[in-house]
């Protein structure tokens, strides 16, 4: 059967001060009226039944997610004891899925992407599932055709196309290489070749295949996961999960498996995709007014252009003579930053940690 796993453990530090440890970006309404978590679950409606949707997050977010997604079973939201990157997260999810379904096919997707339209996304997922059902050892990922030379994404270099009988109206290719986030010159070279995609971080595979791949390529990691698997569903489940997961070394699934697996296929996405990774991406998604401003909340702008302002309906923010700025108001912290310096917001979070001002994190 088909199962969906949503990875929701990110911290979203580039969205400080709106994004905090107890309410990170996936639980915020950055891209529309719904939170990003709600939108992610919503685009699976009609494709994967609620009882086969699993969310893996950190322990402190389990209850907030249950409040936002009340239709899921309590056991469908798993709290990781600590942050250990995507390979352990996916391994843990595969254990949980296989405990219920020994022949499970998994869709794995992050909770903080903006994707539309839903029907095209589901059609692409369905095609990927067919590719995996046709070859159980196959791993399928989705590539986004780049619209500009982005330095902030990893890239997938495509190889030979799959046979015409397999394509069925979609564009699918064997993966030649996975590439790190490039510098500007390399990104421009990638764009010019038309052989590269942005790496979306969305996958389809057999749950058994990904666990077997972790056992082969990451035996130390798998040893801890296997002890968790042995205790899953017993009275010692939480105790063993706590102990063994903390002992894991974090690693991304790209490094752990995808770059080493023999049969990886990339499907060219037919849908619109944005990773919503920064305040400037919110401007792309929400759109801009006649002055180039993106506004969420109560705002009065005078001679204000090309800025992003986020506040609440009961707190007025007034900007006067401002250009290319980010202004984010929350009850206990306000950010005013140059729009072109938003990557440094992470430095703010680090400085707050260094000063011990944890109540603002």
CSV table of C-alpha atoms in Angstrom, one decimal:
chain,number,residue,atom,x,y,z
A,1,UNK,CA,0.0,0.0,0.0
A,2,UNK,CA,1.0,3.6,-0.4
A,3,UNK,CA,2.1,5.7,2.6
A,4,UNK,CA,3.2,9.3,2.9
A,5,UNK,CA,5.9,10.5,5.3
A,6,UNK,CA,6.1,14.2,6.0
A,7,UNK,CA,9.5,15.4,7.5
A,8,UNK,CA,8.7,18.3,9.8
A,9,UNK,CA,11.7,18.7,12.1
A,10,UNK,CA,13.2,21.9,10.6
A,11,UNK,CA,13.8,25.0,12.6
A,12,UNK,CA,13.4,27.7,9.9
A,13,UNK,CA,15.9,30.1,11.5
A,14,UNK,CA,15.8,32.4,8.4
A,15,UNK,CA,12.3,33.2,9.3
A,16,UNK,CA,13.1,34.6,12.8
A,17,UNK,CA,11.4,36.2,14.7
A,18,UNK,CA,8.2,34.7,13.3
A,19,UNK,CA,9.7,31.2,13.3
A,20,UNK,CA,10.7,30.0,16.8
A,21,UNK,CA,11.8,26.7,18.3
A,22,UNK,CA,8.2,26.0,19.5
A,23,UNK,CA,6.6,27.2,16.3
A,24,UNK,CA,8.9,26.9,13.3
A,25,UNK,CA,8.1,27.9,9.8
A,26,UNK,CA,6.2,24.7,8.9
A,27,UNK,CA,3.6,25.7,11.5
A,28,UNK,CA,3.2,29.3,10.2
A,29,UNK,CA,0.9,30.7,7.5
A,30,UNK,CA,3.8,32.1,5.4
A,31,UNK,CA,2.4,31.2,2.0
A,32,UNK,CA,-1.3,31.6,2.4
A,33,UNK,CA,-4.2,31.2,4.8
A,34,UNK,CA,-3.2,27.7,5.9
A,35,UNK,CA,0.0,26.8,7.7
A,36,UNK,CA,2.6,25.1,5.6
A,37,UNK,CA,2.0,21.8,7.5
A,38,UNK,CA,-1.7,22.0,6.9
A,39,UNK,CA,-1.1,22.7,3.2
A,40,UNK,CA,1.3,19.8,2.9
A,41,UNK,CA,-1.2,17.3,4.4
A,42,UNK,CA,-4.0,18.9,2.3
A,43,UNK,CA,-2.3,18.2,-1.0
A,44,UNK,CA,-2.3,14.5,-0.1
A,45,UNK,CA,-6.1,14.4,0.4
A,46,UNK,CA,-7.7,11.9,-2.0
A,47,UNK,CA,-4.3,10.4,-2.8
A,48,UNK,CA,-3.1,8.9,0.5
A,49,UNK,CA,-5.7,8.1,3.2
A,50,UNK,CA,-5.2,9.9,6.6
A,51,UNK,CA,-4.4,6.6,8.4
A,52,UNK,CA,-1.4,6.1,6.1
A,53,UNK,CA,0.1,9.6,6.6
A,54,UNK,CA,3.0,9.8,9.0
A,55,UNK,CA,4.6,12.9,10.3
A,56,UNK,CA,8.1,12.8,11.8
A,57,UNK,CA,9.1,15.9,13.8
A,58,UNK,CA,11.0,16.8,17.0
A,59,UNK,CA,9.4,15.9,20.3
A,60,UNK,CA,8.5,19.5,21.3
A,61,UNK,CA,6.4,19.9,18.1
A,62,UNK,CA,4.3,16.7,18.5
A,63,UNK,CA,1.4,18.4,20.3
A,64,UNK,CA,1.4,21.6,18.2
A,65,UNK,CA,1.1,19.5,15.1
A,66,UNK,CA,-1.7,17.4,16.6
A,67,UNK,CA,-3.6,20.6,17.2
A,68,UNK,CA,-3.1,21.7,13.6
A,69,UNK,CA,-3.8,18.3,12.1
A,70,UNK,CA,-6.5,16.8,14.3
A,71,UNK,CA,-7.6,14.2,11.7
A,72,UNK,CA,-4.5,12.0,12.2
A,73,UNK,CA,-4.1,9.2,14.6
A,74,UNK,CA,-1.9,10.0,17.7
A,75,UNK,CA,0.6,7.4,16.7
A,76,UNK,CA,0.9,9.0,13.2
A,77,UNK,CA,3.0,11.8,14.6
A,78,UNK,CA,6.5,10.6,15.8
A,79,UNK,CA,8.7,12.9,17.8
A,80,UNK,CA,12.5,12.4,17.3
A,81,UNK,CA,14.5,12.7,20.5
A,82,UNK,CA,17.0,15.0,18.9
A,83,UNK,CA,17.9,16.4,15.5
A,84,UNK,CA,19.9,13.9,13.3
A,85,UNK,CA,19.3,15.0,9.7
A,86,UNK,CA,17.2,13.3,7.0
A,87,UNK,CA,18.7,9.8,6.8
A,88,UNK,CA,17.9,8.8,10.4
A,89,UNK,CA,14.5,10.5,10.1
A,90,UNK,CA,13.7,8.5,7.0
A,91,UNK,CA,15.0,5.3,8.5
A,92,UNK,CA,12.8,5.8,11.6
A,93,UNK,CA,9.8,6.5,9.3
A,94,UNK,CA,10.5,3.3,7.3
A,95,UNK,CA,10.5,1.3,10.5
A,96,UNK,CA,7.2,2.7,11.6
A,97,UNK,CA,5.6,2.1,8.1
A,98,UNK,CA,6.9,-1.4,7.8
A,99,UNK,CA,5.5,-2.3,11.2
A,100,UNK,CA,2.1,-1.9,9.6
A,101,UNK,CA,2.7,-2.8,6.0
A,102,UNK,CA,5.5,-5.2,5.0
A,103,UNK,CA,5.3,-4.2,1.3
A,104,UNK,CA,4.8,-0.4,1.8
A,105,UNK,CA,5.7,2.2,-0.8
A,106,UNK,CA,6.7,5.5,0.7
A,107,UNK,CA,6.3,9.0,-0.5
A,108,UNK,CA,8.7,11.3,1.5
A,109,UNK,CA,8.2,15.0,1.4
A,110,UNK,CA,9.2,18.0,3.5
A,111,UNK,CA,6.5,20.0,5.4
A,112,UNK,CA,7.7,23.4,4.2
A,113,UNK,CA,7.3,23.5,0.4
A,114,UNK,CA,4.8,25.4,-1.7
A,115,UNK,CA,3.4,23.3,-4.5
A,116,UNK,CA,0.6,23.8,-7.0
A,117,UNK,CA,-1.6,22.7,-8.6
A,118,UNK,CA,-2.4,19.7,-6.4
A,119,UNK,CA,-3.7,17.6,-9.3
A,120,UNK,CA,-0.5,17.9,-11.2
A,121,UNK,CA,1.5,17.1,-8.1
A,122,UNK,CA,-0.6,14.0,-7.4
A,123,UNK,CA,-0.3,12.9,-11.1
A,124,UNK,CA,3.5,13.1,-10.8
A,125,UNK,CA,3.5,11.2,-7.6
A,126,UNK,CA,1.3,8.5,-9.2
A,127,UNK,CA,3.8,8.2,-12.0
A,128,UNK,CA,6.7,7.9,-9.6
A,129,UNK,CA,4.8,5.2,-7.7
A,130,UNK,CA,4.3,3.2,-10.9
A,131,UNK,CA,8.1,3.4,-11.6
A,132,UNK,CA,8.8,2.0,-8.2
A,133,UNK,CA,6.2,-0.7,-8.5
A,134,UNK,CA,7.8,-1.7,-11.8
A,135,UNK,CA,11.2,-2.0,-10.2
A,136,UNK,CA,11.2,-2.5,-6.4
A,137,UNK,CA,14.9,-1.5,-6.0
A,138,UNK,CA,14.4,1.8,-7.7
A,139,UNK,CA,14.5,5.2,-6.0
A,140,UNK,CA,12.6,8.1,-7.6
A,141,UNK,CA,13.2,11.7,-6.8
A,142,UNK,CA,11.7,14.9,-8.4
A,143,UNK,CA,13.8,17.6,-10.1
A,144,UNK,CA,12.6,21.2,-10.6
A,145,UNK,CA,13.6,22.7,-13.9
A,146,UNK,CA,15.6,25.8,-12.8
A,147,UNK,CA,14.3,29.2,-13.7
A,148,UNK,CA,17.5,31.0,-12.7
A,149,UNK,CA,21.1,30.2,-11.5
A,150,UNK,CA,20.3,29.5,-7.9
A,151,UNK,CA,23.1,29.1,-5.4
A,152,UNK,CA,20.8,28.0,-2.6
A,153,UNK,CA,19.7,24.6,-4.0
A,154,UNK,CA,21.4,21.3,-4.5
A,155,UNK,CA,21.3,20.1,-8.1
A,156,UNK,CA,20.6,16.8,-9.9
A,157,UNK,CA,22.4,16.1,-13.2
A,158,UNK,CA,20.2,13.9,-15.4
A,159,UNK,CA,21.6,11.0,-17.5
A,160,UNK,CA,19.9,8.9,-20.1
A,161,UNK,CA,16.1,9.0,-20.4
A,162,UNK,CA,14.0,6.1,-19.4
A,163,UNK,CA,12.5,4.0,-22.1
A,164,UNK,CA,9.5,5.4,-23.9
A,165,UNK,CA,7.2,2.7,-22.5
A,166,UNK,CA,8.0,3.9,-19.0
A,167,UNK,CA,7.6,7.6,-19.6
A,168,UNK,CA,3.9,7.8,-20.3
A,169,UNK,CA,3.7,11.5,-20.8
A,170,UNK,CA,6.2,12.4,-18.0
A,171,UNK,CA,9.9,13.2,-18.4
A,172,UNK,CA,12.1,10.8,-16.4
A,173,UNK,CA,15.8,10.2,-16.5
A,174,UNK,CA,18.4,8.1,-14.8
A,175,UNK,CA,20.4,10.3,-12.3
A,176,UNK,CA,24.0,10.9,-13.4
A,177,UNK,CA,25.1,12.9,-10.4
A,178,UNK,CA,23.9,14.8,-7.4
A,179,UNK,CA,25.7,18.2,-7.0
A,180,UNK,CA,26.3,20.4,-4.0
A,181,UNK,CA,25.0,23.9,-3.8
A,182,UNK,CA,27.2,25.7,-6.3
A,183,UNK,CA,28.7,29.1,-6.5
A,184,UNK,CA,27.2,31.6,-8.9
A,185,UNK,CA,29.5,30.8,-11.9
A,186,UNK,CA,28.8,27.0,-11.5
A,187,UNK,CA,25.1,27.6,-11.2
A,188,UNK,CA,25.1,29.6,-14.4
A,189,UNK,CA,27.0,26.8,-16.1
A,190,UNK,CA,24.4,24.3,-14.8
A,191,UNK,CA,21.6,26.4,-16.2
A,192,UNK,CA,23.2,26.7,-19.6
A,193,UNK,CA,23.6,23.0,-20.1
A,194,UNK,CA,19.8,22.3,-19.5
A,195,UNK,CA,20.9,18.9,-17.9
A,196,UNK,CA,20.4,20.0,-14.3
A,197,UNK,CA,17.5,20.2,-12.0
A,198,UNK,CA,17.0,21.7,-8.6
A,199,UNK,CA,16.9,18.9,-6.0
A,200,UNK,CA,13.4,19.1,-4.5
A,201,UNK,CA,14.0,16.6,-1.6
A,202,UNK,CA,10.8,14.7,-2.5
A,203,UNK,CA,11.2,10.9,-2.9
A,204,UNK,CA,9.3,7.7,-3.7
A,205,UNK,CA,10.6,4.2,-2.8
A,206,UNK,CA,9.8,0.9,-1.2
A,207,UNK,CA,10.2,1.2,2.6
A,208,UNK,CA,12.2,-2.1,2.6
A,209,UNK,CA,14.5,-0.8,-0.2
A,210,UNK,CA,15.5,2.4,1.7
A,211,UNK,CA,16.2,0.4,4.9
A,212,UNK,CA,18.2,-2.2,3.0
A,213,UNK,CA,20.2,0.7,1.3
A,214,UNK,CA,20.9,2.2,4.8
A,215,UNK,CA,22.1,-1.2,6.0
A,216,UNK,CA,24.4,-1.5,3.0
A,217,UNK,CA,25.8,2.0,2.9
A,218,UNK,CA,25.5,3.1,6.5
A,219,UNK,CA,26.0,0.0,8.7
A,220,UNK,CA,26.7,1.9,11.9
A,221,UNK,CA,23.6,4.0,11.5
A,222,UNK,CA,21.5,1.0,10.6
A,223,UNK,CA,22.7,-0.9,13.7
A,224,UNK,CA,21.0,1.7,15.9
A,225,UNK,CA,17.9,1.8,13.7
A,226,UNK,CA,17.7,-2.0,13.8
A,227,UNK,CA,17.6,-1.9,17.6
A,228,UNK,CA,14.8,0.6,17.4
A,229,UNK,CA,13.0,-1.6,14.9
A,230,UNK,CA,13.3,-4.6,17.3
A,231,UNK,CA,11.7,-2.7,20.1
A,232,UNK,CA,9.0,-1.0,18.0
A,233,UNK,CA,5.5,-1.8,19.2
A,234,UNK,CA,6.8,-3.1,22.5
A,235,UNK,CA,6.7,-1.6,26.0
A,236,UNK,CA,10.3,-0.5,25.5
A,237,UNK,CA,9.7,1.4,22.2
A,238,UNK,CA,10.2,4.9,23.7
A,239,UNK,CA,13.1,4.0,25.9
A,240,UNK,CA,15.0,2.3,23.0
A,241,UNK,CA,14.1,5.1,20.6
A,242,UNK,CA,15.5,7.7,23.0
A,243,UNK,CA,18.7,5.8,23.6
A,244,UNK,CA,19.5,4.6,20.1
A,245,UNK,CA,18.4,7.7,18.2
A,246,UNK,CA,20.6,10.0,20.3
A,247,UNK,CA,23.6,7.6,19.6
A,248,UNK,CA,23.2,8.1,15.8
A,249,UNK,CA,25.4,10.4,13.8
A,250,UNK,CA,23.4,12.7,11.6
A,251,UNK,CA,23.6,12.5,7.8
A,252,UNK,CA,21.5,13.6,4.9
A,253,UNK,CA,19.7,10.9,2.8
A,254,UNK,CA,21.5,12.3,-0.3
A,255,UNK,CA,25.0,11.5,1.2
A,256,UNK,CA,23.9,8.3,2.9
A,257,UNK,CA,22.0,6.6,0.1
A,258,UNK,CA,21.1,8.5,-3.1
A,259,UNK,CA,24.7,9.3,-4.2
A,260,UNK,CA,25.5,5.5,-3.8
A,261,UNK,CA,22.4,3.7,-5.0
A,262,UNK,CA,22.5,2.0,-8.3
A,263,UNK,CA,19.0,2.8,-9.6
A,264,UNK,CA,18.0,6.4,-9.0
A,265,UNK,CA,15.5,8.1,-11.3
A,266,UNK,CA,14.6,11.8,-11.5
A,267,UNK,CA,11.2,12.8,-12.7
A,268,UNK,CA,10.9,16.4,-14.1
A,269,UNK,CA,8.3,18.2,-12.0
A,270,UNK,CA,5.3,19.3,-14.0
A,271,UNK,CA,4.0,21.3,-11.1
A,272,UNK,CA,5.1,24.7,-9.6
A,273,UNK,CA,7.5,24.4,-6.6
A,274,UNK,CA,9.1,26.7,-4.1
A,275,UNK,CA,11.0,25.7,-1.0
A,276,UNK,CA,9.9,28.9,0.8
A,277,UNK,CA,13.3,29.3,2.3
A,278,UNK,CA,13.4,33.0,3.1
A,279,UNK,CA,11.4,36.2,3.5
A,280,UNK,CA,12.2,37.1,-0.1
A,281,UNK,CA,10.6,33.8,-1.2
A,282,UNK,CA,7.4,34.8,0.6
A,283,UNK,CA,7.3,37.8,-1.7
A,284,UNK,CA,7.6,35.5,-4.7
A,285,UNK,CA,4.7,33.3,-3.4
A,286,UNK,CA,2.3,35.9,-2.0
A,287,UNK,CA,3.0,38.5,-4.7
A,288,UNK,CA,3.7,42.2,-4.5
A,289,UNK,CA,1.6,45.4,-4.6
A,290,UNK,CA,2.1,48.3,-7.0
A,291,UNK,CA,5.1,49.5,-4.9
A,292,UNK,CA,6.7,46.1,-4.9
A,293,UNK,CA,5.8,45.5,-1.2
A,294,UNK,CA,4.6,42.2,0.2
A,295,UNK,CA,2.4,42.8,3.3
A,296,UNK,CA,0.8,40.5,5.8
A,297,UNK,CA,-1.0,42.3,8.6
A,298,UNK,CA,-1.9,45.9,9.4
A,299,UNK,CA,0.6,48.2,7.6
A,300,UNK,CA,0.8,51.9,6.5
A,301,UNK,CA,3.6,52.5,4.1
A,302,UNK,CA,4.7,56.0,3.0
A,303,UNK,CA,7.4,56.1,0.4
A,304,UNK,CA,8.1,52.5,1.1
A,305,UNK,CA,9.1,50.2,-1.8
A,306,UNK,CA,10.2,46.6,-2.5
A,307,UNK,CA,9.9,45.6,1.2
A,308,UNK,CA,8.4,42.6,3.1
A,309,UNK,CA,6.3,43.5,6.2
A,310,UNK,CA,4.7,40.9,8.5
A,311,UNK,CA,2.7,41.9,11.6
A,312,UNK,CA,-0.7,41.1,13.0
A,313,UNK,CA,-4.1,42.7,12.4
A,314,UNK,CA,-4.1,44.3,15.8
A,315,UNK,CA,-0.6,45.8,15.7
A,316,UNK,CA,0.0,48.6,13.1
A,317,UNK,CA,3.5,48.8,11.5
A,318,UNK,CA,4.3,52.1,9.8
A,319,UNK,CA,7.2,52.4,7.4
A,320,UNK,CA,8.4,55.8,6.1
A,321,UNK,CA,11.0,56.3,3.4
A,322,UNK,CA,12.1,52.6,3.4
A,323,UNK,CA,13.3,50.5,0.5
A,324,UNK,CA,14.4,46.9,0.2
A,325,UNK,CA,13.6,46.1,3.9
A,326,UNK,CA,12.2,43.3,5.9
A,327,UNK,CA,10.1,44.2,8.9
A,328,UNK,CA,8.7,41.4,11.0
A,329,UNK,CA,6.8,42.2,14.2
A,330,UNK,CA,5.9,39.6,16.9
A,331,UNK,CA,4.7,40.2,20.5
A,332,UNK,CA,8.2,40.0,22.0
A,333,UNK,CA,10.7,40.7,19.1
A,334,UNK,CA,10.8,42.8,16.0
A,335,UNK,CA,13.2,42.4,13.1
A,336,UNK,CA,14.2,45.3,10.8
A,337,UNK,CA,16.7,44.1,8.1
A,338,UNK,CA,18.0,44.9,4.7
A,339,UNK,CA,16.2,42.7,2.2
A,340,UNK,CA,19.4,41.7,0.5
A,341,UNK,CA,21.0,40.7,3.8
A,342,UNK,CA,18.5,38.1,4.9
A,343,UNK,CA,20.9,35.2,5.0
A,344,UNK,CA,22.5,36.9,8.0
A,345,UNK,CA,19.3,36.4,10.0
A,346,UNK,CA,20.8,33.0,10.9
A,347,UNK,CA,23.6,35.0,12.6
A,348,UNK,CA,21.1,36.8,14.7
A,349,UNK,CA,19.8,33.5,16.0
A,350,UNK,CA,23.4,32.4,16.8
A,351,UNK,CA,24.1,35.6,18.6
A,352,UNK,CA,20.9,35.3,20.7
A,353,UNK,CA,22.0,31.7,21.6
A,354,UNK,CA,25.5,33.0,22.5
A,355,UNK,CA,24.0,35.7,24.8
A,356,UNK,CA,21.7,33.2,26.5
A,357,UNK,CA,18.6,35.1,25.3
A,358,UNK,CA,16.8,31.8,24.8
A,359,UNK,CA,13.3,33.2,25.4
A,360,UNK,CA,13.6,34.8,22.0
A,361,UNK,CA,14.5,31.6,20.2
